[in-house]
mmCIF file of C-alpha atoms in Angstrom:
data_model
loop_
_atom_site.group_PDB
_atom_site.id
_atom_site.type_symbol
_atom_site.label_atom_id
_atom_site.label_comp_id
_atom_site.label_asym_id
_atom_site.label_seq_id
_atom_site.Cartn_x
_atom_site.Cartn_y
_atom_site.Cartn_z
ATOM 1 C CA UNK U 7 -3.905 19.614 70.569
ATOM 2 C CA UNK U 8 -5.760 17.031 68.541
ATOM 3 C CA UNK U 9 -9.392 16.241 69.364
ATOM 4 C CA UNK U 10 -8.435 13.428 71.775
ATOM 5 C CA UNK U 11 -5.986 15.623 73.695
ATOM 6 C CA UNK U 12 -8.484 18.463 73.944
ATOM 7 C CA UNK U 13 -11.180 16.072 75.169
ATOM 8 C CA UNK U 14 -8.831 14.887 77.907
ATOM 9 C CA UNK U 15 -7.941 18.443 78.923
ATOM 10 C CA UNK U 16 -11.636 19.257 79.308
ATOM 11 C CA UNK U 17 -12.462 16.067 81.235
ATOM 12 C CA UNK U 18 -9.596 16.832 83.625
ATOM 13 C CA UNK U 19 -11.452 20.004 84.705
ATOM 14 C CA UNK U 20 -14.316 19.139 87.062
ATOM 15 C CA UNK U 21 -17.368 21.171 86.010
ATOM 16 C CA UNK U 22 -20.369 19.776 87.847
ATOM 17 C CA UNK U 23 -23.351 22.140 87.547
ATOM 18 C CA UNK U 24 -22.782 25.410 89.463
ATOM 19 C CA UNK U 25 -19.011 24.877 89.269
ATOM 20 C CA UNK U 26 -18.425 25.771 85.613
ATOM 21 C CA UNK U 27 -16.041 28.686 86.205
ATOM 22 C CA UNK U 28 -12.849 26.663 85.778
ATOM 23 C CA UNK U 29 -13.774 25.121 82.452
ATOM 24 C CA UNK U 30 -15.175 28.450 81.294
ATOM 25 C CA UNK U 31 -11.835 30.111 82.021
ATOM 26 C CA UNK U 32 -9.985 27.339 80.201
ATOM 27 C CA UNK U 33 -12.149 27.627 77.101
ATOM 28 C CA UNK U 34 -11.885 31.410 77.074
ATOM 29 C CA UNK U 35 -8.085 31.259 77.161
ATOM 30 C CA UNK U 36 -8.094 28.541 74.478
ATOM 31 C CA UNK U 37 -10.413 30.430 72.117
ATOM 32 C CA UNK U 38 -9.035 33.947 72.634
ATOM 33 C CA UNK U 39 -6.008 33.481 70.315
ATOM 34 C CA UNK U 40 -8.292 31.815 67.748
ATOM 35 C CA UNK U 41 -10.625 34.810 67.838
ATOM 36 C CA UNK U 42 -7.748 37.311 67.690
ATOM 37 C CA UNK U 43 -5.824 35.601 64.889
ATOM 38 C CA UNK U 44 -8.818 35.098 62.622
ATOM 39 C CA UNK U 45 -10.525 38.454 63.220
ATOM 40 C CA UNK U 46 -13.289 37.128 65.447
ATOM 41 C CA UNK U 47 -14.786 38.235 68.726
ATOM 42 C CA UNK U 48 -15.210 36.468 72.050
ATOM 43 C CA UNK U 49 -17.333 37.391 75.045
ATOM 44 C CA UNK U 50 -18.398 36.145 78.425
ATOM 45 C CA UNK U 51 -22.182 36.336 78.889
ATOM 46 C CA UNK U 52 -22.689 36.503 82.665
ATOM 47 C CA UNK U 53 -25.641 34.369 83.770
ATOM 48 C CA UNK U 54 -24.976 34.887 87.476
ATOM 49 C CA UNK U 55 -21.859 35.575 89.561
ATOM 50 C CA UNK U 56 -19.004 33.193 88.635
ATOM 51 C CA UNK U 57 -21.194 31.489 86.015
ATOM 52 C CA UNK U 58 -21.194 32.648 82.429
ATOM 53 C CA UNK U 59 -21.792 31.473 78.880
ATOM 54 C CA UNK U 60 -19.004 31.801 76.350
ATOM 55 C CA UNK U 61 -19.710 33.074 72.838
ATOM 56 C CA UNK U 62 -17.199 33.437 69.992
ATOM 57 C CA UNK U 63 -18.024 34.603 66.461
ATOM 58 C CA UNK U 64 -16.176 34.810 63.176
ATOM 59 C CA UNK U 65 -17.698 36.924 60.408
ATOM 60 C CA UNK U 66 -21.061 38.576 59.859
ATOM 61 C CA UNK U 67 -23.881 37.903 59.446
ATOM 62 C CA UNK U 68 -23.896 35.048 61.948
ATOM 63 C CA UNK U 69 -25.347 32.125 60.014
ATOM 64 C CA UNK U 70 -24.588 29.027 62.117
ATOM 65 C CA UNK U 71 -23.906 28.616 65.829
ATOM 66 C CA UNK U 72 -22.395 25.423 67.217
ATOM 67 C CA UNK U 73 -23.529 25.066 70.811
ATOM 68 C CA UNK U 74 -23.470 22.707 73.764
ATOM 69 C CA UNK U 75 -23.215 22.867 77.555
ATOM 70 C CA UNK U 76 -20.099 22.936 79.715
ATOM 71 C CA UNK U 77 -21.557 21.505 82.942
ATOM 72 C CA UNK U 78 -21.772 17.834 83.895
ATOM 73 C CA UNK U 79 -23.688 15.701 86.359
ATOM 74 C CA UNK U 80 -22.011 14.386 89.528
ATOM 75 C CA UNK U 81 -19.957 12.552 90.546
ATOM 76 C CA UNK U 82 -16.689 13.472 88.897
ATOM 77 C CA UNK U 83 -15.123 10.536 87.033
ATOM 78 C CA UNK U 84 -11.443 10.790 86.084
ATOM 79 C CA UNK U 85 -10.093 10.469 82.547
ATOM 80 C CA UNK U 86 -8.786 7.229 81.147
ATOM 81 C CA UNK U 87 -8.488 5.833 77.647
ATOM 82 C CA UNK U 88 -7.856 2.675 75.685
ATOM 83 C CA UNK U 89 -7.399 2.023 71.979
ATOM 84 C CA UNK U 90 -11.062 2.637 71.165
ATOM 85 C CA UNK U 91 -12.587 4.870 73.845
ATOM 86 C CA UNK U 92 -12.061 7.942 75.978
ATOM 87 C CA UNK U 93 -13.631 7.529 79.426
ATOM 88 C CA UNK U 94 -14.544 9.989 82.176
ATOM 89 C CA UNK U 95 -17.216 12.424 83.268
ATOM 90 C CA UNK U 96 -18.283 14.451 80.274
ATOM 91 C CA UNK U 97 -16.611 12.163 77.732
ATOM 92 C CA UNK U 98 -19.808 12.091 75.682
ATOM 93 C CA UNK U 99 -21.938 14.569 77.665
ATOM 94 C CA UNK U 100 -20.469 16.876 76.450
ATOM 95 C CA UNK U 101 -16.731 17.533 76.648
ATOM 96 C CA UNK U 102 -15.922 15.354 73.657
ATOM 97 C CA UNK U 103 -18.562 17.336 71.764
ATOM 98 C CA UNK U 104 -16.989 20.655 72.824
ATOM 99 C CA UNK U 105 -13.627 19.436 71.531
ATOM 100 C CA UNK U 106 -15.162 18.335 68.217
ATOM 101 C CA UNK U 107 -16.908 21.668 67.715
ATOM 102 C CA UNK U 108 -13.717 23.611 68.424
ATOM 103 C CA UNK U 109 -11.661 21.439 66.070
ATOM 104 C CA UNK U 110 -14.300 21.807 63.356
ATOM 105 C CA UNK U 111 -14.149 25.597 63.730
ATOM 106 C CA UNK U 112 -10.346 25.577 63.574
ATOM 107 C CA UNK U 113 -10.431 23.649 60.293
ATOM 108 C CA UNK U 114 -13.116 25.928 58.831
ATOM 109 C CA UNK U 115 -11.134 29.031 59.745
ATOM 110 C CA UNK U 116 -7.959 27.582 58.237
ATOM 111 C CA UNK U 117 -9.958 27.049 55.031
ATOM 112 C CA UNK U 118 -10.938 30.727 54.982
ATOM 113 C CA UNK U 119 -14.579 30.207 55.894
ATOM 114 C CA UNK U 120 -16.584 32.529 58.155
ATOM 115 C CA UNK U 121 -20.092 33.445 59.395
ATOM 116 C CA UNK U 122 -20.293 30.962 62.243
ATOM 117 C CA UNK U 123 -19.846 30.929 65.997
ATOM 118 C CA UNK U 124 -19.461 28.845 69.149
ATOM 119 C CA UNK U 125 -21.799 29.131 72.128
ATOM 120 C CA UNK U 126 -21.008 27.173 75.284
ATOM 121 C CA UNK U 127 -23.584 27.460 78.076
ATOM 122 C CA UNK U 128 -23.872 26.660 81.777
ATOM 123 C CA UNK U 129 -26.510 24.750 83.671
ATOM 124 C CA UNK U 130 -28.066 22.355 81.163
ATOM 125 C CA UNK U 131 -27.952 19.432 83.573
ATOM 126 C CA UNK U 132 -30.012 21.299 86.181
ATOM 127 C CA UNK U 133 -32.343 23.922 84.718
ATOM 128 C CA UNK U 134 -30.888 25.187 81.402
ATOM 129 C CA UNK U 135 -30.048 28.523 83.033
ATOM 130 C CA UNK U 136 -27.410 29.362 80.429
ATOM 131 C CA UNK U 137 -29.639 28.540 77.481
ATOM 132 C CA UNK U 138 -32.544 30.561 78.888
ATOM 133 C CA UNK U 139 -30.165 33.510 79.342
ATOM 134 C CA UNK U 140 -28.899 33.137 75.779
ATOM 135 C CA UNK U 141 -32.494 32.941 74.572
ATOM 136 C CA UNK U 142 -33.156 36.499 75.739
ATOM 137 C CA UNK U 143 -29.736 37.698 74.531
ATOM 138 C CA UNK U 144 -29.588 36.383 70.934
ATOM 139 C CA UNK U 145 -26.931 37.313 68.397
ATOM 140 C CA UNK U 146 -28.877 36.892 65.161
ATOM 141 C CA UNK U 147 -27.909 33.319 64.261
ATOM 142 C CA UNK U 148 -30.042 31.630 61.588
ATOM 143 C CA UNK U 149 -29.213 28.020 62.508
ATOM 144 C CA UNK U 150 -28.276 26.305 65.775
ATOM 145 C CA UNK U 151 -26.365 23.009 65.854
ATOM 146 C CA UNK U 152 -26.823 21.695 69.379
ATOM 147 C CA UNK U 153 -24.461 18.998 70.605
ATOM 148 C CA UNK U 154 -25.686 16.006 72.607
ATOM 149 C CA UNK U 155 -24.724 12.322 72.252
ATOM 150 C CA UNK U 156 -26.696 10.906 69.297
ATOM 151 C CA UNK U 157 -24.008 8.550 67.915
ATOM 152 C CA UNK U 158 -23.384 11.143 65.181
ATOM 153 C CA UNK U 159 -26.894 10.745 63.808
ATOM 154 C CA UNK U 160 -29.076 13.784 63.212
ATOM 155 C CA UNK U 161 -32.058 13.736 65.574
ATOM 156 C CA UNK U 162 -35.391 14.307 63.850
ATOM 157 C CA UNK U 163 -37.153 14.628 67.190
ATOM 158 C CA UNK U 164 -36.654 14.664 70.934
ATOM 159 C CA UNK U 165 -39.132 14.024 73.704
ATOM 160 C CA UNK U 166 -40.040 16.747 76.144
ATOM 161 C CA UNK U 167 -40.243 16.538 79.921
ATOM 162 C CA UNK U 168 -42.800 17.363 82.574
ATOM 163 C CA UNK U 169 -41.599 17.184 86.162
ATOM 164 C CA UNK U 170 -43.728 17.316 89.306
ATOM 165 C CA UNK U 171 -43.137 17.173 93.024
ATOM 166 C CA UNK U 172 -45.919 15.212 94.725
ATOM 167 C CA UNK U 173 -46.651 15.871 98.418
ATOM 168 C CA UNK U 174 -49.014 14.074 100.781
ATOM 169 C CA UNK U 175 -49.855 15.074 104.347
ATOM 170 C CA UNK U 176 -51.291 12.996 107.179
ATOM 171 C CA UNK U 177 -51.481 12.696 110.950
ATOM 172 C CA UNK U 178 -48.970 11.041 113.245
ATOM 173 C CA UNK U 179 -50.057 8.265 115.575
ATOM 174 C CA UNK U 180 -48.654 5.182 117.268
ATOM 175 C CA UNK U 181 -48.475 2.429 114.651
ATOM 176 C CA UNK U 182 -50.270 0.059 117.034
ATOM 177 C CA UNK U 183 -53.330 2.303 116.723
ATOM 178 C CA UNK U 184 -53.483 3.268 113.038
ATOM 179 C CA UNK U 185 -57.105 4.358 113.404
ATOM 180 C CA UNK U 186 -55.843 7.359 115.390
ATOM 181 C CA UNK U 187 -53.659 8.593 112.540
ATOM 182 C CA UNK U 188 -53.760 9.246 108.813
ATOM 183 C CA UNK U 189 -50.857 7.829 106.804
ATOM 184 C CA UNK U 190 -49.370 10.219 104.249
ATOM 185 C CA UNK U 191 -47.355 7.337 102.808
ATOM 186 C CA UNK U 192 -50.478 5.293 102.108
ATOM 187 C CA UNK U 193 -52.046 8.290 100.366
ATOM 188 C CA UNK U 194 -48.946 8.874 98.289
ATOM 189 C CA UNK U 195 -48.578 5.222 97.282
ATOM 190 C CA UNK U 196 -52.210 5.093 96.158
ATOM 191 C CA UNK U 197 -51.790 8.332 94.206
ATOM 192 C CA UNK U 198 -48.638 7.114 92.450
ATOM 193 C CA UNK U 199 -50.260 3.774 91.633
ATOM 194 C CA UNK U 200 -53.149 5.576 89.953
ATOM 195 C CA UNK U 201 -50.703 7.787 88.055
ATOM 196 C CA UNK U 202 -48.928 4.700 86.727
ATOM 197 C CA UNK U 203 -52.239 3.504 85.271
ATOM 198 C CA UNK U 204 -52.870 6.720 83.303
ATOM 199 C CA UNK U 205 -52.962 6.043 79.528
ATOM 200 C CA UNK U 206 -50.235 8.243 78.047
ATOM 201 C CA UNK U 207 -50.083 9.610 74.487
ATOM 202 C CA UNK U 208 -48.220 8.073 71.561
ATOM 203 C CA UNK U 209 -46.540 9.999 68.731
ATOM 204 C CA UNK U 210 -45.789 8.389 65.336
ATOM 205 C CA UNK U 211 -42.226 9.747 65.335
ATOM 206 C CA UNK U 212 -41.322 9.992 69.031
ATOM 207 C CA UNK U 213 -43.107 6.886 70.273
ATOM 208 C CA UNK U 214 -44.830 6.588 73.676
ATOM 209 C CA UNK U 215 -44.902 9.100 76.476
ATOM 210 C CA UNK U 216 -43.523 7.527 79.666
ATOM 211 C CA UNK U 217 -43.752 8.189 83.414
ATOM 212 C CA UNK U 218 -40.989 7.621 85.944
ATOM 213 C CA UNK U 219 -41.188 7.849 89.738
ATOM 214 C CA UNK U 220 -37.687 9.103 90.393
ATOM 215 C CA UNK U 221 -37.621 9.671 94.169
ATOM 216 C CA UNK U 222 -39.791 8.536 97.064
ATOM 217 C CA UNK U 223 -39.423 9.529 100.716
ATOM 218 C CA UNK U 224 -41.441 10.112 103.873
ATOM 219 C CA UNK U 225 -42.279 9.083 107.374
ATOM 220 C CA UNK U 226 -40.295 9.236 110.577
ATOM 221 C CA UNK U 227 -39.960 5.712 111.983
ATOM 222 C CA UNK U 228 -41.421 2.220 111.468
ATOM 223 C CA UNK U 229 -43.580 2.557 114.577
ATOM 224 C CA UNK U 230 -45.087 5.943 113.655
ATOM 225 C CA UNK U 231 -47.956 6.591 111.233
ATOM 226 C CA UNK U 232 -46.407 8.897 108.644
ATOM 227 C CA UNK U 233 -47.531 12.513 108.666
ATOM 228 C CA UNK U 234 -45.675 13.426 105.458
ATOM 229 C CA UNK U 235 -44.463 11.822 102.223
ATOM 230 C CA UNK U 236 -43.162 13.110 98.917
ATOM 231 C CA UNK U 237 -42.084 11.933 95.492
ATOM 232 C CA UNK U 238 -40.612 13.330 92.271
ATOM 233 C CA UNK U 239 -42.068 12.187 88.976
ATOM 234 C CA UNK U 240 -40.996 12.813 85.395
ATOM 235 C CA UNK U 241 -43.132 12.362 82.304
ATOM 236 C CA UNK U 242 -41.390 12.217 78.924
ATOM 237 C CA UNK U 243 -43.719 14.196 76.694
ATOM 238 C CA UNK U 244 -44.358 13.446 73.029
ATOM 239 C CA UNK U 245 -46.889 16.190 72.356
ATOM 240 C CA UNK U 246 -49.389 18.501 74.036
ATOM 241 C CA UNK U 247 -49.434 18.041 77.814
ATOM 242 C CA UNK U 248 -52.950 19.299 78.572
ATOM 243 C CA UNK U 249 -54.697 15.948 78.999
ATOM 244 C CA UNK U 250 -51.752 14.391 80.830
ATOM 245 C CA UNK U 251 -51.754 17.240 83.345
ATOM 246 C CA UNK U 252 -55.495 16.877 83.860
ATOM 247 C CA UNK U 253 -55.159 13.121 84.432
ATOM 248 C CA UNK U 254 -52.391 13.643 86.982
ATOM 249 C CA UNK U 255 -54.511 16.203 88.815
ATOM 250 C CA UNK U 256 -57.428 13.746 88.958
ATOM 251 C CA UNK U 257 -55.154 11.022 90.365
ATOM 252 C CA UNK U 258 -53.923 13.352 93.108
ATOM 253 C CA UNK U 259 -57.263 14.938 93.971
ATOM 254 C CA UNK U 260 -58.080 14.692 97.668
ATOM 255 C CA UNK U 261 -54.902 12.791 98.494
ATOM 256 C CA UNK U 262 -51.837 14.729 97.400
ATOM 257 C CA UNK U 263 -50.610 18.104 96.188
ATOM 258 C CA UNK U 264 -48.918 18.484 92.797
ATOM 259 C CA UNK U 265 -46.256 21.156 92.275
ATOM 260 C CA UNK U 266 -45.060 21.573 88.698
ATOM 261 C CA UNK U 267 -41.283 22.059 88.548
ATOM 262 C CA UNK U 268 -40.581 22.368 84.830
ATOM 263 C CA UNK U 269 -42.096 21.605 81.453
ATOM 264 C CA UNK U 270 -39.998 21.203 78.306
ATOM 265 C CA UNK U 271 -41.915 20.617 75.074
ATOM 266 C CA UNK U 272 -41.272 17.781 72.643
ATOM 267 C CA UNK U 273 -39.542 18.769 69.421
ATOM 268 C CA UNK U 274 -39.723 17.780 65.767
ATOM 269 C CA UNK U 275 -36.698 18.823 63.694
ATOM 270 C CA UNK U 276 -35.583 18.687 60.090
ATOM 271 C CA UNK U 277 -33.145 16.449 58.228
ATOM 272 C CA UNK U 278 -30.048 17.351 56.211
ATOM 273 C CA UNK U 279 -29.394 15.330 53.091
ATOM 274 C CA UNK U 280 -26.631 12.774 53.497
ATOM 275 C CA UNK U 281 -26.767 12.525 57.292
ATOM 276 C CA UNK U 282 -28.070 9.426 59.049
ATOM 277 C CA UNK U 283 -31.018 10.190 61.347
ATOM 278 C CA UNK U 284 -32.432 9.057 64.685
ATOM 279 C CA UNK U 285 -35.000 10.006 67.332
ATOM 280 C CA UNK U 286 -34.034 10.608 70.974
ATOM 281 C CA UNK U 287 -36.034 10.357 74.187
ATOM 282 C CA UNK U 288 -33.989 12.845 76.215
ATOM 283 C CA UNK U 289 -34.451 16.601 76.473
ATOM 284 C CA UNK U 290 -31.928 19.273 75.538
ATOM 285 C CA UNK U 291 -31.257 23.000 75.828
ATOM 286 C CA UNK U 292 -32.950 23.619 72.468
ATOM 287 C CA UNK U 293 -36.405 24.584 73.828
ATOM 288 C CA UNK U 294 -34.782 26.978 76.328
ATOM 289 C CA UNK U 295 -33.244 28.959 73.472
ATOM 290 C CA UNK U 296 -36.797 29.810 72.416
ATOM 291 C CA UNK U 297 -35.964 29.755 68.732
ATOM 292 C CA UNK U 298 -33.852 32.897 69.148
ATOM 293 C CA UNK U 299 -30.643 31.250 67.902
ATOM 294 C CA UNK U 300 -32.159 29.887 64.731
ATOM 295 C CA UNK U 301 -33.564 26.658 63.360
ATOM 296 C CA UNK U 302 -32.228 23.820 65.545
ATOM 297 C CA UNK U 303 -30.349 20.662 64.642
ATOM 298 C CA UNK U 304 -29.197 18.054 67.168
ATOM 299 C CA UNK U 305 -26.148 15.820 66.728
ATOM 300 C CA UNK U 306 -23.089 14.616 68.604
ATOM 301 C CA UNK U 307 -20.700 11.686 69.159
ATOM 302 C CA UNK U 308 -21.306 9.060 71.823
ATOM 303 C CA UNK U 309 -24.426 7.395 73.171
ATOM 304 C CA UNK U 310 -26.776 8.732 75.822
ATOM 305 C CA UNK U 311 -26.961 5.193 77.242
ATOM 306 C CA UNK U 312 -23.643 5.658 79.073
ATOM 307 C CA UNK U 313 -24.042 9.356 79.897
ATOM 308 C CA UNK U 314 -24.699 10.048 83.598
ATOM 309 C CA UNK U 315 -23.093 6.709 84.546
ATOM 310 C CA UNK U 316 -19.738 5.672 85.996
ATOM 311 C CA UNK U 317 -19.007 4.020 82.624
ATOM 312 C CA UNK U 318 -19.350 7.217 80.576
ATOM 313 C CA UNK U 319 -17.218 7.019 77.448
ATOM 314 C CA UNK U 320 -17.065 8.091 73.822
ATOM 315 C CA UNK U 321 -15.641 6.176 70.835
ATOM 316 C CA UNK U 322 -12.530 7.826 69.439
ATOM 317 C CA UNK U 323 -13.713 7.040 65.927
ATOM 318 C CA UNK U 324 -16.917 8.999 66.532
ATOM 319 C CA UNK U 325 -14.966 12.004 67.822
ATOM 320 C CA UNK U 326 -12.945 12.091 64.604
ATOM 321 C CA UNK U 327 -16.090 11.632 62.540
ATOM 322 C CA UNK U 328 -17.963 14.378 64.408
ATOM 323 C CA UNK U 329 -15.316 16.979 63.538
ATOM 324 C CA UNK U 330 -15.966 16.274 59.862
ATOM 325 C CA UNK U 331 -19.762 16.175 60.271
ATOM 326 C CA UNK U 332 -19.870 19.531 62.055
ATOM 327 C CA UNK U 333 -17.824 21.065 59.241
ATOM 328 C CA UNK U 334 -20.170 19.525 56.688
ATOM 329 C CA UNK U 335 -23.225 20.889 58.480
ATOM 330 C CA UNK U 336 -21.798 24.407 58.807
ATOM 331 C CA UNK U 337 -20.848 24.509 55.132
ATOM 332 C CA UNK U 338 -24.248 23.167 54.064
ATOM 333 C CA UNK U 339 -26.210 25.646 56.173
ATOM 334 C CA UNK U 340 -24.048 28.620 55.185
ATOM 335 C CA UNK U 341 -24.508 27.688 51.537
ATOM 336 C CA UNK U 342 -28.265 27.282 52.051
ATOM 337 C CA UNK U 343 -28.489 30.752 53.571
ATOM 338 C CA UNK U 344 -26.494 32.372 50.773
ATOM 339 C CA UNK U 345 -28.928 31.207 48.056
#
């Protein structure tokens, strides 16, 4: 298969988070002959029942690992293509990237090169379960090339994320007699309004930290004073979170309860000569690896602006280009390590 055909084959397999087994099986069967023929190894790294990472390696020591995730967000969107784009769920996030990494490895192996591997992980779109598992089961890699849609530009930084659930409690009453109740919704709205007014940090490279109220729910009926309300908020971090956390706690004090769900730190990364660079606002699996798979680099075809949408697509030209860029990066990093 060429890179377009392999991208289609991967898109055709629905792999929404927690349902990665099918695409994992496909990739294992695809890579097994490649590992056998070129003297490599391949293993399933079980994260939990019916969910596993896939790791293949050619040569020792392991210098560079090409990695991305095999799960997607819902809903499933079927494959289609035109002269310029491949469309469908995972086209850019990240099944086109998987195809590019595999094709880059095939070309490198044909050229007689070694000391690299492929690591495909589960669960990035939910909680990075596969990357956290890999982080405590490293294989000695010195460099990690993580694949996410960056329009084939090397990311010099990525924002982090801080997610909270916000809960407010009150007392039910007939809405005609609000003085007999205590509205949880009113408390929550006031809390969220104060949170929106919090001055957030700015980073010279990453830009401003931002806050998003992602979900909002509560109450029982229009004629009942609400006894409960809840919201989910996400802050895109650009640095240390200490003061932001303190400000959020002050906004909630006496009105709502904050429950921290996850914190992912912001990252600053290095350049490679000859590659165009960018900065991204999204988070990746890289922090979950904990540095145990080597110095990270972030690059992939496609734009994050259409990921997670019904219009997800990837330019065919960028897929072709990414195969060459991944080869270039592997060769550069292997050469750097050999000096």
